[in-house]
Amino acid sequence: RSVYDDQPNAHQRFMEKLDACIRNHDREIEKMCNFHHQGFVDAITELLKVRADAEKLKVQVTDTNRRLQDAGKEVIAQTEEIIQCRVQQRNITTVVEKLQLCLPVLEMYSKLKEQMNVKRYYSALKTMEQLENLYLPRVSQYRFCQVMIENLPKLREEIKEISMSDLKDFLESIRKHSDRIGETAMKQAQQQKTFSTALQKQHNVNYGWNMHLGRSRILETKNEITLKRTFEDDDEHEEEVLTAQDLVDFSPVYRCLHIYSVLGDGEIFENYYRKQRRKQARLVLQPQSSMYETVEGYRRYFSQIVGFFVVEDHILHVTQGLVTRTYTDELWNMALSKIIAVLRTHSSYCSDPDLVLELKNLIVVFADTLQGYGFPVNRLFDLLFEIRDQYNETLLKKWSGLFRDIFEADNYSPIPVANEEEYKIVISKFPFQDPELDKQSFPKKLPMSQSVPQIYIQVKEFIYASLKFSESLHRSSTEIDDMLRKSTNLLLTRTLSSCLQNLIKKPHIGLTELVQIIINTTHLEQACKYLEDFISNITNISQVTVHTARLYGLSTFKDARHAAEGEIYTKLNQKIDEFIQIADYDWTMSESDGRASGYLMDLINFLRSTFQVFTHLPGKVAQTACMSACQHLSTSLMQMLLDSELKQISMGAIQQFNLDVIQCELFASSEPVPGFQGDTLQLAFIDLRQLLDLFMVWDWSTYLADYGQATSKYLRVSPGTALTLLEKMKDSSKKNNIFAQFRKNDRDKQKLIETVVKQLRSLVNGMSQHT
């Protein structure tokens, strides 16, 4: 440390000391070498002695090494061979182990390819799953495994596309075969129903109209639809079982469902399937434009719908979740609303009752078939009641034509029967009983005309036709009986009544025909009770034990009779008017011809012959007709006298007119129709009689004196009527008696007329003021 101090000459002194130290050590080394030098020389001498021996030893060692190397060459060669074999053995073992891992993978992949080739896609997906989860992870380090892993998703997509293509083909196929499936199912339901009915009758089972026939659904243990077609013989029953696969292969649906389920896309598949089936349902439910023209159009329509829902029901029972009961119920409710709307619209175009009846039978089979598969069909049976009303309307229209044809063909004459056989033929058609007629000998005539039994038969045929629609509607006998009676009432009160009213109003129907129509309606009215019994017999409903609607068609025949009677009165009056129109009076004649006018005698003869025909009419009708005719004749004669266009009437014309009225009174007193009491019929001419007596007797003093009294001889002569006729006579006296003022009697008569005219005018004015 002092070397580095700042003392002067410190470095020099250090160096000097160091040299002194070195010289000391050199002297010590020299002393030591000197001390060991002799030993070193001795060792060198000994080493030189050993050198020769070492050379000999080296030669020996070299020779020995040479000989050892020559001997070990074979051992080394053998050892290398052994090492090589051991390496190869180890490699072979490793290869075997690796091949044992890879071979199952390759086998599974080969199996996958084969399954793809034979279209066993579900098995292929299972194989893929095993490859991915079990085999490929063991050998994932190899490149061929990576290629496999990359190909598997592509294969899955390929399987999805192929299965979806198969599903589309299936949907197209099921659409084509739906009608055949539905037709087979409907046949099975109908045959089963027929068989059940026959079986019940065979065992004497009480078969009511409201019985619901049992419908069973036949499902195999493998969840396959079984559609039965039954062939019935007299002694045996053979069944041919048709599965759904006989008509349609459902495997694409199962396969596609399983594939999508395995791939985790089950919900996507379900949504796609349901969407496509909804579209097909709408197409199936869409009716053809000409469907309502033939029953085959409706049959195809129903078959397609049944086929559609049979397939859906099959899918419901053989798959889990693809189709649910909620989905099918929703689809059915939508379809049912559409079906009802279609049937309600298209059935309204049906004017043929036979077509409507066939449509009803189709709807019943359609409803029974679908009800057998668990679908509610009450709304269809409610629709049938609407169609039943329409069916009745078509029946009424058809029977209206039949009634018109019967009335057109009738001769409106009593039915002649020549012998007992003909009589029984008529009685078998119409319930006619008349003990008085039975006593008469053949040949004889029945009171009604030929249209009566024909109408009666047609009413029964209508009841049968109406009953056909009521069958299989699942209604009780009481309800069916009530429906039949209501339909029959409509037939009588509307259709037959309208035909009768139109018949009565026809111009070619004369008085004789009208009389026969009245007689016919009387017998038809009496036959209504037999129609009630007829309905009770075919429905097995007793009118005593059960309250049933009555046939109120009686009013139809009463109304028809009243209309016919009114038409008789009208035609009689028209005939009287025709005779009155040909009357040719000389109102200025000086004296009468001494006999009644020709037109009036013809009129009276016509009335006599007409009232003879009325002998078959009920008494009141004939009496009313006779009274109406006499009153109309009296009124017409009175109007003839008081006609405003008739300005002058002579006393001779009054006398001639009086002769005609006398003939009318004689006709009334001759009792042309029996049953009048006293001079009731003659009273129809009392107004004319009193008026003519007043002028014939010229009894004005009595008339004026007794006017207004109940005991007046001329009570039915009003002042206005007397004044009108008197003024006509006054004008006639002035014109025909120019020189009447030169004859005192004529002048007195003229003054009397003027005086009476004034008094009558005052009476008329007094009546008008009082009024």
PDB file of C-alpha atoms in Angstrom, residues 83 98 113 146 177 227 330 691:
ATOM      1  CA  ILE A  83     -28.524 -55.605 -33.325  1.00  0.00           C
ATOM      2  CA  LYS A  98     -50.250 -49.379 -35.159  1.00  0.00           C
ATOM      3  CA  LYS A 113     -68.946 -46.491 -47.731  1.00  0.00           C
ATOM      4  CA  GLN A 146     -57.440 -36.297 -41.140  1.00  0.00           C
ATOM      5  CA  HIS A 177    -102.112 -42.194 -53.304  1.00  0.00           C
ATOM      6  CA  LEU A 227    -106.842 -51.275 -43.871  1.00  0.00           C
ATOM      7  CA  GLU A 330    -105.584 -28.234 -35.159  1.00  0.00           C
ATOM      8  CA  LEU A 691    -189.063  -1.830 -57.476  1.00  0.00           C
TER       9      LEU A 691
END
